[in-house]
Amino acid sequence: MTFPSTPDRDPDLRSEVVTHPYERSRLTLAMCCMAITVPLMVAIMVIFPLFILLILLFVGSYWFHLRLEKARLLGRAIKVTPESFPVLHAEFAGLQRKLDYHRTVDVYVVDDVKGKVAMTNLLGTRVLLIEGSIAADLQEQGPKPLRFVLGSFIGALKARHARLAAAVIILDYMKWTRFINPWIQPYYRAAEYTCDQIGYLCSGSLDASLGVISRFTVGKEMAPEMSPSGVLAQADRVGRDLLPRFSQMSQDSPHLVNRYVNLVAFAARVRRADFERFRAGLNAHDQSLLGDLLIQSPHPRQAGVIPQPAAR
């Protein structure tokens, strides 16, 4: 199977375009939380020198564990190379060029991965694990779904979304994460929106990108049957009811229905034609509901981009 070559440049992939509107403010909030917490941690270290040794030992052990796991992958997984998986390697290399990210990332295909795709990026260890079944399924659907998944993870590396990882690991070891999570989780959720937006621009297809999110929501078999009408109605309920909104506040990731609507809102801002095709497939009621959801979106509402909802 041969995929067409990936274009190397896209003006919409500039950081000021692709970054979710909430990401910078929520990163500032997370950094302020760290600015308060870390000096307190340092003060404790100064008072208790043994504590410094324990923290350094823990960080060193964790880093060694990651390196050891990376070495073990050579025995229990297959590394993506031009010889082992030429299509997957070509797509990954093409997206690295497109996103202007040239640091080494080791990509492995394994039989079972929690979350289907997982990434480690800590202290120079950059590893991407892809479950073999989902890699095969995405390749069968053509390059666009695969580019959405790979582009979102390369985008996370490019945007340095793991910049807080080392500090969070230390604070988790100290059992302090329960105090800082309310301040850093909003950043993680905004960062995931940004990754979706980068993945969409890499794929070049709103339908394919939404299809991948649908698959992660309901699985491979049911994703083709999932109607946008049901997703929009559920997203509207999630946005209006207090408990679903409250439950999201305790998560690192946004609700999948919110990711779905956010991607549509992003397309309305940067890829008007894609948005209009999506909107044309809805009935009048769903178009009105979509209008309500877009008005609630944090994306800048440029003149004429997001329609006003019709009276219902």
GROMACS .gro file of C-alpha atoms in nm, residues 111-298:
model
  188
  111ASP     CA    1   0.024  -0.619   2.047
  112ASP     CA    2  -0.153  -0.438   2.332
  113VAL     CA    3  -0.131  -0.073   2.440
  114LYS     CA    4  -0.340   0.098   2.705
  115GLY     CA    5  -0.540   0.364   2.522
  116LYS     CA    6  -0.440   0.214   2.183
  117VAL     CA    7  -0.163   0.474   2.141
  118ALA     CA    8   0.069   0.595   2.418
  119MET     CA    9   0.365   0.831   2.439
  120THR     CA   10   0.653   0.880   2.682
  121ASN     CA   11   0.847   1.205   2.674
  122LEU     CA   12   1.069   1.254   2.976
  123LEU     CA   13   1.437   1.339   3.026
  124GLY     CA   14   1.527   1.269   2.664
  125THR     CA   15   1.322   0.949   2.636
  126ARG     CA   16   1.072   0.992   2.353
  127VAL     CA   17   0.883   0.674   2.271
  128LEU     CA   18   0.553   0.628   2.088
  129LEU     CA   19   0.371   0.295   2.122
  130ILE     CA   20   0.101   0.201   1.872
  131GLU     CA   21  -0.122  -0.101   1.909
  132GLY     CA   22  -0.087  -0.320   1.602
  133SER     CA   23  -0.460  -0.366   1.549
  134ILE     CA   24  -0.538   0.005   1.538
  135ALA     CA   25  -0.236   0.076   1.316
  136ALA     CA   26  -0.362  -0.184   1.068
  137ASP     CA   27  -0.720  -0.053   1.080
  138LEU     CA   28  -0.611   0.306   1.026
  139GLN     CA   29  -0.391   0.209   0.732
  140GLU     CA   30  -0.684   0.027   0.572
  141GLN     CA   31  -0.885   0.350   0.583
  142GLY     CA   32  -0.613   0.542   0.398
  143PRO     CA   33  -0.360   0.799   0.512
  144LYS     CA   34  -0.589   1.060   0.667
  145PRO     CA   35  -0.697   0.883   0.990
  146LEU     CA   36  -0.342   0.763   1.048
  147ARG     CA   37  -0.209   1.116   0.997
  148PHE     CA   38  -0.457   1.249   1.250
  149VAL     CA   39  -0.331   1.010   1.519
  150LEU     CA   40   0.040   1.046   1.442
  151GLY     CA   41   0.016   1.422   1.388
  152SER     CA   42  -0.152   1.476   1.724
  153PHE     CA   43   0.131   1.301   1.909
  154ILE     CA   44   0.408   1.472   1.714
  155GLY     CA   45   0.224   1.798   1.779
  156ALA     CA   46   0.233   1.726   2.153
  157LEU     CA   47   0.611   1.683   2.131
  158LYS     CA   48   0.648   1.998   1.924
  159ALA     CA   49   0.434   2.200   2.167
  160ARG     CA   50   0.624   2.058   2.467
  161HIS     CA   51   0.305   1.949   2.639
  162ALA     CA   52   0.511   1.726   2.873
  163ARG     CA   53   0.712   2.017   3.012
  164LEU     CA   54   0.557   1.968   3.357
  165ALA     CA   55   0.607   1.592   3.363
  166ALA     CA   56   0.920   1.573   3.578
  167ALA     CA   57   0.781   1.804   3.846
  168VAL     CA   58   0.448   1.619   3.849
  169ILE     CA   59   0.624   1.283   3.890
  170ILE     CA   60   0.817   1.415   4.192
  171LEU     CA   61   0.504   1.567   4.345
  172ASP     CA   62   0.316   1.243   4.286
  173TYR     CA   63   0.590   1.059   4.472
  174MET     CA   64   0.540   1.304   4.760
  175LYS     CA   65   0.162   1.244   4.748
  176TRP     CA   66   0.101   1.612   4.669
  177THR     CA   67  -0.070   1.577   4.332
  178ARG     CA   68  -0.413   1.587   4.492
  179PHE     CA   69  -0.340   1.950   4.583
  180ILE     CA   70  -0.203   2.060   4.244
  181ASN     CA   71  -0.425   1.861   4.007
  182PRO     CA   72  -0.709   2.119   4.008
  183TRP     CA   73  -0.459   2.376   3.879
  184ILE     CA   74  -0.276   2.171   3.617
  185GLN     CA   75  -0.552   1.950   3.476
  186PRO     CA   76  -0.715   2.240   3.286
  187TYR     CA   77  -0.385   2.280   3.099
  188TYR     CA   78  -0.377   1.911   3.010
  189ARG     CA   79  -0.731   1.929   2.875
  190ALA     CA   80  -0.654   2.238   2.664
  191ALA     CA   81  -0.336   2.070   2.539
  192GLU     CA   82  -0.538   1.771   2.421
  193TYR     CA   83  -0.765   2.003   2.223
  194THR     CA   84  -0.453   2.151   2.063
  195CYS     CA   85  -0.329   1.802   1.972
  196ASP     CA   86  -0.662   1.724   1.805
  197GLN     CA   87  -0.636   2.046   1.604
  198ILE     CA   88  -0.282   1.967   1.493
  199GLY     CA   89  -0.385   1.613   1.400
  200TYR     CA   90  -0.676   1.748   1.194
  201LEU     CA   91  -0.454   1.985   0.998
  202CYS     CA   92  -0.207   1.702   0.939
  203SER     CA   93  -0.482   1.472   0.812
  204GLY     CA   94  -0.643   1.737   0.595
  205SER     CA   95  -0.988   1.587   0.655
  206LEU     CA   96  -1.246   1.684   0.916
  207ASP     CA   97  -1.451   1.370   0.850
  208ALA     CA   98  -1.150   1.142   0.898
  209SER     CA   99  -1.047   1.323   1.217
  210LEU     CA  100  -1.395   1.306   1.365
  211GLY     CA  101  -1.407   0.941   1.263
  212VAL     CA  102  -1.099   0.865   1.474
  213ILE     CA  103  -1.249   1.044   1.775
  214SER     CA  104  -1.570   0.845   1.721
  215ARG     CA  105  -1.373   0.523   1.713
  216PHE     CA  106  -1.202   0.605   2.042
  217THR     CA  107  -1.547   0.679   2.185
  218VAL     CA  108  -1.750   0.374   2.079
  219GLY     CA  109  -1.504   0.134   1.916
  220LYS     CA  110  -1.428   0.021   1.562
  221GLU     CA  111  -1.752  -0.164   1.494
  222MET     CA  112  -1.994   0.105   1.608
  223ALA     CA  113  -1.806   0.416   1.495
  224PRO     CA  114  -1.947   0.409   1.137
  225GLU     CA  115  -2.300   0.403   1.281
  226MET     CA  116  -2.245   0.697   1.517
  227SER     CA  117  -2.454   0.991   1.396
  228PRO     CA  118  -2.334   1.351   1.440
  229SER     CA  119  -2.689   1.435   1.554
  230GLY     CA  120  -2.655   1.220   1.864
  231VAL     CA  121  -2.309   1.357   1.943
  232LEU     CA  122  -2.426   1.718   1.916
  233ALA     CA  123  -2.730   1.654   2.135
  234GLN     CA  124  -2.516   1.484   2.398
  235ALA     CA  125  -2.252   1.758   2.384
  236ASP     CA  126  -2.527   2.016   2.439
  237ARG     CA  127  -2.647   1.826   2.746
  238VAL     CA  128  -2.291   1.790   2.878
  239GLY     CA  129  -2.243   2.165   2.838
  240ARG     CA  130  -2.565   2.255   3.017
  241ASP     CA  131  -2.572   2.005   3.306
  242LEU     CA  132  -2.362   2.080   3.609
  243LEU     CA  133  -2.254   1.726   3.698
  244PRO     CA  134  -2.098   1.634   3.360
  245ARG     CA  135  -1.909   1.964   3.363
  246PHE     CA  136  -1.795   1.902   3.719
  247SER     CA  137  -1.683   1.548   3.636
  248GLN     CA  138  -1.461   1.680   3.355
  249MET     CA  139  -1.283   1.910   3.600
  250SER     CA  140  -1.134   1.605   3.773
  251GLN     CA  141  -0.995   1.457   3.449
  252ASP     CA  142  -0.674   1.510   3.254
  253SER     CA  143  -0.868   1.468   2.928
  254PRO     CA  144  -1.183   1.645   2.809
  255HIS     CA  145  -1.501   1.451   2.742
  256LEU     CA  146  -1.482   1.294   2.396
  257VAL     CA  147  -1.803   1.468   2.288
  258ASN     CA  148  -1.636   1.799   2.376
  259ARG     CA  149  -1.332   1.704   2.168
  260TYR     CA  150  -1.569   1.632   1.878
  261VAL     CA  151  -1.741   1.971   1.899
  262ASN     CA  152  -1.415   2.157   1.956
  263LEU     CA  153  -1.273   2.013   1.633
  264VAL     CA  154  -1.581   2.124   1.440
  265ALA     CA  155  -1.549   2.474   1.592
  266PHE     CA  156  -1.181   2.484   1.498
  267ALA     CA  157  -1.268   2.387   1.141
  268ALA     CA  158  -1.523   2.669   1.133
  269ARG     CA  159  -1.239   2.908   1.214
  270VAL     CA  160  -0.957   2.780   0.991
  271ARG     CA  161  -1.111   2.551   0.726
  272ARG     CA  162  -1.445   2.699   0.633
  273ALA     CA  163  -1.509   2.457   0.344
  274ASP     CA  164  -1.468   2.153   0.569
  275PHE     CA  165  -1.705   2.304   0.822
  276GLU     CA  166  -1.968   2.383   0.559
  277ARG     CA  167  -1.958   2.026   0.429
  278PHE     CA  168  -2.009   1.896   0.782
  279ARG     CA  169  -2.293   2.142   0.846
  280ALA     CA  170  -2.462   2.059   0.516
  281GLY     CA  171  -2.504   1.699   0.630
  282LEU     CA  172  -2.719   1.804   0.926
  283ASN     CA  173  -3.091   1.872   0.936
  284ALA     CA  174  -3.224   2.215   1.034
  285HIS     CA  175  -3.265   2.127   1.402
  286ASP     CA  176  -2.909   1.995   1.428
  287GLN     CA  177  -2.772   2.297   1.241
  288SER     CA  178  -2.939   2.519   1.499
  289LEU     CA  179  -2.800   2.307   1.782
  290LEU     CA  180  -2.454   2.325   1.625
  291GLY     CA  181  -2.485   2.703   1.612
  292ASP     CA  182  -2.556   2.711   1.986
  293LEU     CA  183  -2.254   2.492   2.057
  294LEU     CA  184  -2.023   2.701   1.841
  295ILE     CA  185  -2.126   3.021   2.016
  296GLN     CA  186  -2.022   2.856   2.344
  297SER     CA  187  -1.687   2.758   2.191
  298PRO     CA  188  -1.375   2.948   2.305
   0.00000   0.00000   0.00000
